[in-house]
Amino acid sequence: MKKLILSLLVAMTTLTASARTVWTGSKAVGWDDSFMLTTEQLGSTKAGDYFVFTFEVTDASNWPQFRIEDLSYNVLGSSALTAGMTTSRIYVTQALSEGIVSGAKIRGTGCTMTKIELEEGDGGDYSHAVWIGETVIGNWTGGFQVGANAFKNAAAGQLLRIKFRNLGAGALLSLRNPDGWEMLPDAENVSIAGSKHDFTITADMLAVLKSNGLIVGGVNFTCTAVELWEASDVKTLTLSVPVTDSWVYTDDVPSFTIRVTNPYGEAVTANAAVAIATDKMEPVTKVTKSQEIAAKSSTDMVLTLDAMPAAGIYYATATVNEDLARGFFFAVKPTEIVSAPDKQGDFDSFWQTAKTQLAAVEAADEPVLTEITSKSTANRKVYLVEFKSVADGASGDGVTVRGYYCEPQDGQKHPVIMHFLGYDSGYAPGGQSSVPYCPGGDDNKDYAEFYLSTRGQSVNNRPAADRADGINRDFTNDYGDWFAYQFGNKDSYYYRGAFMDCVRAIDFMATRATSDMGNLFAEGQSQGGALTVAAAALSGHALKAIAPAITFLGDFPDYFQLASWPTSVAYANKGTMTDAEMFAFLSYFDTKNLATLISCPIITSIGLQDNVCPPHTNLAPYNNVATPADKKQIVINPELQHQVKYSGADNWYTVYMNFFKKYLTTTGIRSIDNGQCSTVNSQRDNVWYDLQGRRVTKPTHGLYIVNGRKVVK
């Protein structure tokens, strides 16, 4: 025992001897109110040592940070701060030690410095480091700067390595130019996994690094180092992780394959690992395996979990010798994932009040149709439709909303498809442009269709020059950022009005002579998926089937733990609301709650790697509908992000249209019997359909419909 105490005392003495106080006091750090560290205070500071800063974060709302600068204000080292932080370490690189030979300035914002110490280094090899520290990157507004002096010996072709740990949900790495905050050339924002990410330095990137340095930022990780490496010094095995079992596991324990290729002339030991976390990045388990890979050969290393995890979405980080093979989400029993509804007591009456308000607007305002002659054909005329929907509040004048309507011209009734659009974030007046889709008369000629632009978005957010309808009138968005509009006020919130716009559009279709409202369908992606759910839940017309995909606005309490947007918008606009109050407000617009009002057939599509509307939130409405299991279908795309499949025979359009056709119903059913065969076929207004709901020629001698197929006698 005495020996143990003596050892501890020796260790403590050694630690105390290796650290010395450089400065102590109490100083509010400001950009225009710096304080100096003199050469006497800095003393024998050398590369390999650490500065240890002690401080209090006094304002966490506006990127609190501090910097070490030379006397010409060149950044030598920096640290971004977050609420609750009290200490930060910055490694003394060779460039930093050279920069402070005449003294240093401490500048920044949002903190009060109380102590600066210098700690002797541990003797490790940090020859590649241009910055080492411990900086938490919490959101897009944060980050820290590495000054240009750190890159004075950098060269094109080298690897710029960013090292990190403590990755949170949706972790993204962003490198910026300190001059204007533009992205560093040739360095796109990247989703990160593992412990490091390499960028190859291009000539354009090098020019910025040498003149301005860089800012390391992003979302949800702790940066630990910035390094420069010669590409020739980095010898890694070639790694890949193919998709197995579609990364969806319902019965078998999850198993993953890491394909390892050894390109070298000697055998290499591969230490493989797969670390499993929840989609909120809470650690679950880890499996490992070691294997020798022969020279110039490839091997599949299969790693299987010890047991089946509970139903959920999980994140797997596959590494070999600490190099990242792949990071990816996978699903376990996805249809059993619970996102319990959290409807408020007045949920139903809230929406009934909105619908009553809408009915009053409908009675007073008639829709206006303007034909788009460039799109109309003999099969269908195409119109710009303008109608009034509810006000942006519980009272007031109605809001004009627009959409494109395709009306068949054969005088018969046709099935109706409502198309709801995604968030209109791809358009900025005077900047990024996107032209709203304007359908053609022959595009889907057997259907009556409506493409709705909810208030302030898409068609309602474009001058004439940025639309394809040829109508010479400008329409403008008066809402700003739609998700933020009247955030916290449920009676005036954007999505109260937008959901009523969907109901109003269906009501409009019910007034058209060519609409077969007994065959009403709806589809949409992202925000359009949420609008599809809202339309099915709130419309007074029964839908035969719906196809919401990569659905937005689902399960907000979990959503805000999984994605940076719209989380950042919500917290920037929540004002004095507590989190509980904010989620109570959002519950009125949560698709998991609206889904409880739906019982029609449903098909949905999700991308397992979606970091905008994560799969957990996509599944929330799907798993909460009252639809029988045999009338539900889910398409899971293992490698897709916020997108659906657009090509091939199984593209999303083909898949959901085939699903809709399964539920087409018809009137006037009669038999065909000419002595050769007999079957029941359907006929609407002298237009013949086979049993799959496809339009066909009326049977004549030698042409029959058998089991839904045309056959020759």
mmCIF file with all atom_site columns, C-alpha atoms in Angstrom, residues 421-540:
data_model
loop_
_atom_site.group_PDB
_atom_site.id
_atom_site.type_symbol
_atom_site.label_atom_id
_atom_site.label_alt_id
_atom_site.label_comp_id
_atom_site.label_asym_id
_atom_site.label_entity_id
_atom_site.label_seq_id
_atom_site.pdbx_PDB_ins_code
_atom_site.Cartn_x
_atom_site.Cartn_y
_atom_site.Cartn_z
_atom_site.occupancy
_atom_site.B_iso_or_equiv
_atom_site.pdbx_formal_charge
_atom_site.auth_seq_id
_atom_site.auth_comp_id
_atom_site.auth_asym_id
_atom_site.auth_atom_id
_atom_site.pdbx_PDB_model_num
ATOM 1   C CA . LEU A 1 421 ? -44.664 18.504 -54.373 1.00 0.00 ? 421 LEU A CA 1
ATOM 2   C CA . GLY A 1 422 ? -41.482 18.502 -52.305 1.00 0.00 ? 422 GLY A CA 1
ATOM 3   C CA . TYR A 1 423 ? -39.992 21.431 -50.389 1.00 0.00 ? 423 TYR A CA 1
ATOM 4   C CA . ASP A 1 424 ? -39.174 24.228 -52.828 1.00 0.00 ? 424 ASP A CA 1
ATOM 5   C CA . SER A 1 425 ? -35.602 24.673 -51.594 1.00 0.00 ? 425 SER A CA 1
ATOM 6   C CA . GLY A 1 426 ? -34.035 24.421 -55.051 1.00 0.00 ? 426 GLY A CA 1
ATOM 7   C CA . TYR A 1 427 ? -35.047 27.943 -56.038 1.00 0.00 ? 427 TYR A CA 1
ATOM 8   C CA . ALA A 1 428 ? -33.601 31.309 -55.091 1.00 0.00 ? 428 ALA A CA 1
ATOM 9   C CA . PRO A 1 429 ? -34.684 34.434 -57.000 1.00 0.00 ? 429 PRO A CA 1
ATOM 10  C CA . GLY A 1 430 ? -31.656 35.808 -58.769 1.00 0.00 ? 430 GLY A CA 1
ATOM 11  C CA . GLY A 1 431 ? -29.676 32.688 -57.902 1.00 0.00 ? 431 GLY A CA 1
ATOM 12  C CA . GLN A 1 432 ? -30.264 28.958 -58.043 1.00 0.00 ? 432 GLN A CA 1
ATOM 13  C CA . SER A 1 433 ? -33.129 28.180 -60.409 1.00 0.00 ? 433 SER A CA 1
ATOM 14  C CA . SER A 1 434 ? -35.509 25.295 -60.872 1.00 0.00 ? 434 SER A CA 1
ATOM 15  C CA . VAL A 1 435 ? -38.502 25.276 -63.196 1.00 0.00 ? 435 VAL A CA 1
ATOM 16  C CA . PRO A 1 436 ? -41.630 23.605 -61.742 1.00 0.00 ? 436 PRO A CA 1
ATOM 17  C CA . TYR A 1 437 ? -42.763 20.571 -63.707 1.00 0.00 ? 437 TYR A CA 1
ATOM 18  C CA . CYS A 1 438 ? -45.648 21.370 -66.028 1.00 0.00 ? 438 CYS A CA 1
ATOM 19  C CA . PRO A 1 439 ? -47.306 18.173 -67.324 1.00 0.00 ? 439 PRO A CA 1
ATOM 20  C CA . GLY A 1 440 ? -48.271 17.536 -70.930 1.00 0.00 ? 440 GLY A CA 1
ATOM 21  C CA . GLY A 1 441 ? -51.608 16.412 -72.268 1.00 0.00 ? 441 GLY A CA 1
ATOM 22  C CA . ASP A 1 442 ? -50.273 13.040 -73.418 1.00 0.00 ? 442 ASP A CA 1
ATOM 23  C CA . ASP A 1 443 ? -48.078 12.272 -70.398 1.00 0.00 ? 443 ASP A CA 1
ATOM 24  C CA . ASN A 1 444 ? -50.553 10.100 -68.491 1.00 0.00 ? 444 ASN A CA 1
ATOM 25  C CA . LYS A 1 445 ? -53.593 10.441 -70.685 1.00 0.00 ? 445 LYS A CA 1
ATOM 26  C CA . ASP A 1 446 ? -55.865 7.869  -69.032 1.00 0.00 ? 446 ASP A CA 1
ATOM 27  C CA . TYR A 1 447 ? -55.972 9.850  -65.771 1.00 0.00 ? 447 TYR A CA 1
ATOM 28  C CA . ALA A 1 448 ? -57.246 13.186 -64.554 1.00 0.00 ? 448 ALA A CA 1
ATOM 29  C CA . GLU A 1 449 ? -54.368 14.724 -62.602 1.00 0.00 ? 449 GLU A CA 1
ATOM 30  C CA . PHE A 1 450 ? -53.634 17.687 -60.372 1.00 0.00 ? 450 PHE A CA 1
ATOM 31  C CA . TYR A 1 451 ? -50.124 18.915 -59.502 1.00 0.00 ? 451 TYR A CA 1
ATOM 32  C CA . LEU A 1 452 ? -50.547 21.148 -56.456 1.00 0.00 ? 452 LEU A CA 1
ATOM 33  C CA . SER A 1 453 ? -48.168 23.919 -55.434 1.00 0.00 ? 453 SER A CA 1
ATOM 34  C CA . THR A 1 454 ? -48.936 24.739 -51.807 1.00 0.00 ? 454 THR A CA 1
ATOM 35  C CA . ARG A 1 455 ? -48.931 28.378 -50.717 1.00 0.00 ? 455 ARG A CA 1
ATOM 36  C CA . GLY A 1 456 ? -45.725 30.245 -51.386 1.00 0.00 ? 456 GLY A CA 1
ATOM 37  C CA . GLN A 1 457 ? -43.985 27.306 -53.056 1.00 0.00 ? 457 GLN A CA 1
ATOM 38  C CA . SER A 1 458 ? -43.195 26.173 -56.602 1.00 0.00 ? 458 SER A CA 1
ATOM 39  C CA . VAL A 1 459 ? -45.647 27.814 -59.052 1.00 0.00 ? 459 VAL A CA 1
ATOM 40  C CA . ASN A 1 460 ? -46.626 30.284 -56.313 1.00 0.00 ? 460 ASN A CA 1
ATOM 41  C CA . ASN A 1 461 ? -42.945 31.227 -55.986 1.00 0.00 ? 461 ASN A CA 1
ATOM 42  C CA . ARG A 1 462 ? -41.961 32.017 -59.577 1.00 0.00 ? 462 ARG A CA 1
ATOM 43  C CA . PRO A 1 463 ? -42.029 34.903 -62.015 1.00 0.00 ? 463 PRO A CA 1
ATOM 44  C CA . ALA A 1 464 ? -43.324 34.048 -65.474 1.00 0.00 ? 464 ALA A CA 1
ATOM 45  C CA . ALA A 1 465 ? -39.771 33.656 -66.823 1.00 0.00 ? 465 ALA A CA 1
ATOM 46  C CA . ASP A 1 466 ? -39.080 30.824 -64.360 1.00 0.00 ? 466 ASP A CA 1
ATOM 47  C CA . ARG A 1 467 ? -42.170 28.771 -65.218 1.00 0.00 ? 467 ARG A CA 1
ATOM 48  C CA . ALA A 1 468 ? -42.965 26.533 -68.179 1.00 0.00 ? 468 ALA A CA 1
ATOM 49  C CA . ASP A 1 469 ? -46.664 27.407 -68.458 1.00 0.00 ? 469 ASP A CA 1
ATOM 50  C CA . GLY A 1 470 ? -46.225 30.473 -70.704 1.00 0.00 ? 470 GLY A CA 1
ATOM 51  C CA . ILE A 1 471 ? -48.663 32.547 -68.616 1.00 0.00 ? 471 ILE A CA 1
ATOM 52  C CA . ASN A 1 472 ? -47.311 36.071 -68.387 1.00 0.00 ? 472 ASN A CA 1
ATOM 53  C CA . ARG A 1 473 ? -47.870 36.763 -64.697 1.00 0.00 ? 473 ARG A CA 1
ATOM 54  C CA . ASP A 1 474 ? -45.414 36.737 -61.809 1.00 0.00 ? 474 ASP A CA 1
ATOM 55  C CA . PHE A 1 475 ? -46.140 34.946 -58.535 1.00 0.00 ? 475 PHE A CA 1
ATOM 56  C CA . THR A 1 476 ? -44.109 35.540 -55.364 1.00 0.00 ? 476 THR A CA 1
ATOM 57  C CA . ASN A 1 477 ? -43.483 33.830 -52.039 1.00 0.00 ? 477 ASN A CA 1
ATOM 58  C CA . ASP A 1 478 ? -44.539 35.941 -49.063 1.00 0.00 ? 478 ASP A CA 1
ATOM 59  C CA . TYR A 1 479 ? -43.667 33.351 -46.432 1.00 0.00 ? 479 TYR A CA 1
ATOM 60  C CA . GLY A 1 480 ? -39.885 33.299 -46.348 1.00 0.00 ? 480 GLY A CA 1
ATOM 61  C CA . ASP A 1 481 ? -38.731 29.926 -45.032 1.00 0.00 ? 481 ASP A CA 1
ATOM 62  C CA . TRP A 1 482 ? -41.922 27.872 -44.989 1.00 0.00 ? 482 TRP A CA 1
ATOM 63  C CA . PHE A 1 483 ? -40.980 25.616 -42.086 1.00 0.00 ? 483 PHE A CA 1
ATOM 64  C CA . ALA A 1 484 ? -40.235 28.686 -39.968 1.00 0.00 ? 484 ALA A CA 1
ATOM 65  C CA . TYR A 1 485 ? -43.366 30.666 -40.890 1.00 0.00 ? 485 TYR A CA 1
ATOM 66  C CA . GLN A 1 486 ? -45.370 31.446 -37.713 1.00 0.00 ? 486 GLN A CA 1
ATOM 67  C CA . PHE A 1 487 ? -43.486 28.674 -35.935 1.00 0.00 ? 487 PHE A CA 1
ATOM 68  C CA . GLY A 1 488 ? -45.133 28.036 -32.570 1.00 0.00 ? 488 GLY A CA 1
ATOM 69  C CA . ASN A 1 489 ? -48.545 29.438 -33.513 1.00 0.00 ? 489 ASN A CA 1
ATOM 70  C CA . LYS A 1 490 ? -50.608 26.429 -34.527 1.00 0.00 ? 490 LYS A CA 1
ATOM 71  C CA . ASP A 1 491 ? -53.501 28.489 -35.903 1.00 0.00 ? 491 ASP A CA 1
ATOM 72  C CA . SER A 1 492 ? -51.234 30.439 -38.277 1.00 0.00 ? 492 SER A CA 1
ATOM 73  C CA . TYR A 1 493 ? -48.440 27.929 -38.923 1.00 0.00 ? 493 TYR A CA 1
ATOM 74  C CA . TYR A 1 494 ? -47.488 27.294 -42.529 1.00 0.00 ? 494 TYR A CA 1
ATOM 75  C CA . TYR A 1 495 ? -48.516 23.637 -42.582 1.00 0.00 ? 495 TYR A CA 1
ATOM 76  C CA . ARG A 1 496 ? -52.019 24.302 -41.280 1.00 0.00 ? 496 ARG A CA 1
ATOM 77  C CA . GLY A 1 497 ? -52.635 26.280 -44.453 1.00 0.00 ? 497 GLY A CA 1
ATOM 78  C CA . ALA A 1 498 ? -50.631 23.932 -46.677 1.00 0.00 ? 498 ALA A CA 1
ATOM 79  C CA . PHE A 1 499 ? -52.580 20.865 -45.512 1.00 0.00 ? 499 PHE A CA 1
ATOM 80  C CA . MET A 1 500 ? -55.834 22.694 -46.213 1.00 0.00 ? 500 MET A CA 1
ATOM 81  C CA . ASP A 1 501 ? -54.492 23.557 -49.688 1.00 0.00 ? 501 ASP A CA 1
ATOM 82  C CA . CYS A 1 502 ? -54.318 19.798 -50.334 1.00 0.00 ? 502 CYS A CA 1
ATOM 83  C CA . VAL A 1 503 ? -57.901 19.287 -49.177 1.00 0.00 ? 503 VAL A CA 1
ATOM 84  C CA . ARG A 1 504 ? -59.019 22.216 -51.346 1.00 0.00 ? 504 ARG A CA 1
ATOM 85  C CA . ALA A 1 505 ? -57.301 20.739 -54.420 1.00 0.00 ? 505 ALA A CA 1
ATOM 86  C CA . ILE A 1 506 ? -59.140 17.423 -53.952 1.00 0.00 ? 506 ILE A CA 1
ATOM 87  C CA . ASP A 1 507 ? -62.411 19.280 -53.520 1.00 0.00 ? 507 ASP A CA 1
ATOM 88  C CA . PHE A 1 508 ? -61.716 21.054 -56.812 1.00 0.00 ? 508 PHE A CA 1
ATOM 89  C CA . MET A 1 509 ? -61.200 17.739 -58.610 1.00 0.00 ? 509 MET A CA 1
ATOM 90  C CA . ALA A 1 510 ? -64.549 16.522 -57.271 1.00 0.00 ? 510 ALA A CA 1
ATOM 91  C CA . THR A 1 511 ? -66.281 19.336 -59.188 1.00 0.00 ? 511 THR A CA 1
ATOM 92  C CA . ARG A 1 512 ? -64.942 18.201 -62.582 1.00 0.00 ? 512 ARG A CA 1
ATOM 93  C CA . ALA A 1 513 ? -67.182 16.092 -64.790 1.00 0.00 ? 513 ALA A CA 1
ATOM 94  C CA . THR A 1 514 ? -64.295 13.878 -65.923 1.00 0.00 ? 514 THR A CA 1
ATOM 95  C CA . SER A 1 515 ? -63.161 12.977 -62.375 1.00 0.00 ? 515 SER A CA 1
ATOM 96  C CA . ASP A 1 516 ? -63.998 9.478  -61.164 1.00 0.00 ? 516 ASP A CA 1
ATOM 97  C CA . MET A 1 517 ? -63.750 10.257 -57.440 1.00 0.00 ? 517 MET A CA 1
ATOM 98  C CA . GLY A 1 518 ? -64.387 6.586  -56.668 1.00 0.00 ? 518 GLY A CA 1
ATOM 99  C CA . ASN A 1 519 ? -60.851 6.038  -57.961 1.00 0.00 ? 519 ASN A CA 1
ATOM 100 C CA . LEU A 1 520 ? -58.903 8.762  -56.129 1.00 0.00 ? 520 LEU A CA 1
ATOM 101 C CA . PHE A 1 521 ? -55.160 8.330  -55.554 1.00 0.00 ? 521 PHE A CA 1
ATOM 102 C CA . ALA A 1 522 ? -52.371 10.532 -54.192 1.00 0.00 ? 522 ALA A CA 1
ATOM 103 C CA . GLU A 1 523 ? -48.595 10.511 -54.247 1.00 0.00 ? 523 GLU A CA 1
ATOM 104 C CA . GLY A 1 524 ? -45.643 12.713 -53.363 1.00 0.00 ? 524 GLY A CA 1
ATOM 105 C CA . GLN A 1 525 ? -42.045 12.644 -52.194 1.00 0.00 ? 525 GLN A CA 1
ATOM 106 C CA . SER A 1 526 ? -40.429 14.306 -49.167 1.00 0.00 ? 526 SER A CA 1
ATOM 107 C CA . GLN A 1 527 ? -42.699 17.248 -48.297 1.00 0.00 ? 527 GLN A CA 1
ATOM 108 C CA . GLY A 1 528 ? -44.980 15.818 -50.984 1.00 0.00 ? 528 GLY A CA 1
ATOM 109 C CA . GLY A 1 529 ? -45.080 12.583 -48.992 1.00 0.00 ? 529 GLY A CA 1
ATOM 110 C CA . ALA A 1 530 ? -46.181 14.493 -45.896 1.00 0.00 ? 530 ALA A CA 1
ATOM 111 C CA . LEU A 1 531 ? -48.834 16.332 -47.929 1.00 0.00 ? 531 LEU A CA 1
ATOM 112 C CA . THR A 1 532 ? -50.050 12.973 -49.276 1.00 0.00 ? 532 THR A CA 1
ATOM 113 C CA . VAL A 1 533 ? -50.500 11.687 -45.730 1.00 0.00 ? 533 VAL A CA 1
ATOM 114 C CA . ALA A 1 534 ? -52.248 14.913 -44.699 1.00 0.00 ? 534 ALA A CA 1
ATOM 115 C CA . ALA A 1 535 ? -54.578 14.794 -47.720 1.00 0.00 ? 535 ALA A CA 1
ATOM 116 C CA . ALA A 1 536 ? -55.575 11.189 -47.017 1.00 0.00 ? 536 ALA A CA 1
ATOM 117 C CA . ALA A 1 537 ? -56.135 11.962 -43.333 1.00 0.00 ? 537 ALA A CA 1
ATOM 118 C CA . LEU A 1 538 ? -58.059 15.211 -43.669 1.00 0.00 ? 538 LEU A CA 1
ATOM 119 C CA . SER A 1 539 ? -59.929 15.119 -46.987 1.00 0.00 ? 539 SER A CA 1
ATOM 120 C CA . GLY A 1 540 ? -63.628 14.410 -46.967 1.00 0.00 ? 540 GLY A CA 1
#
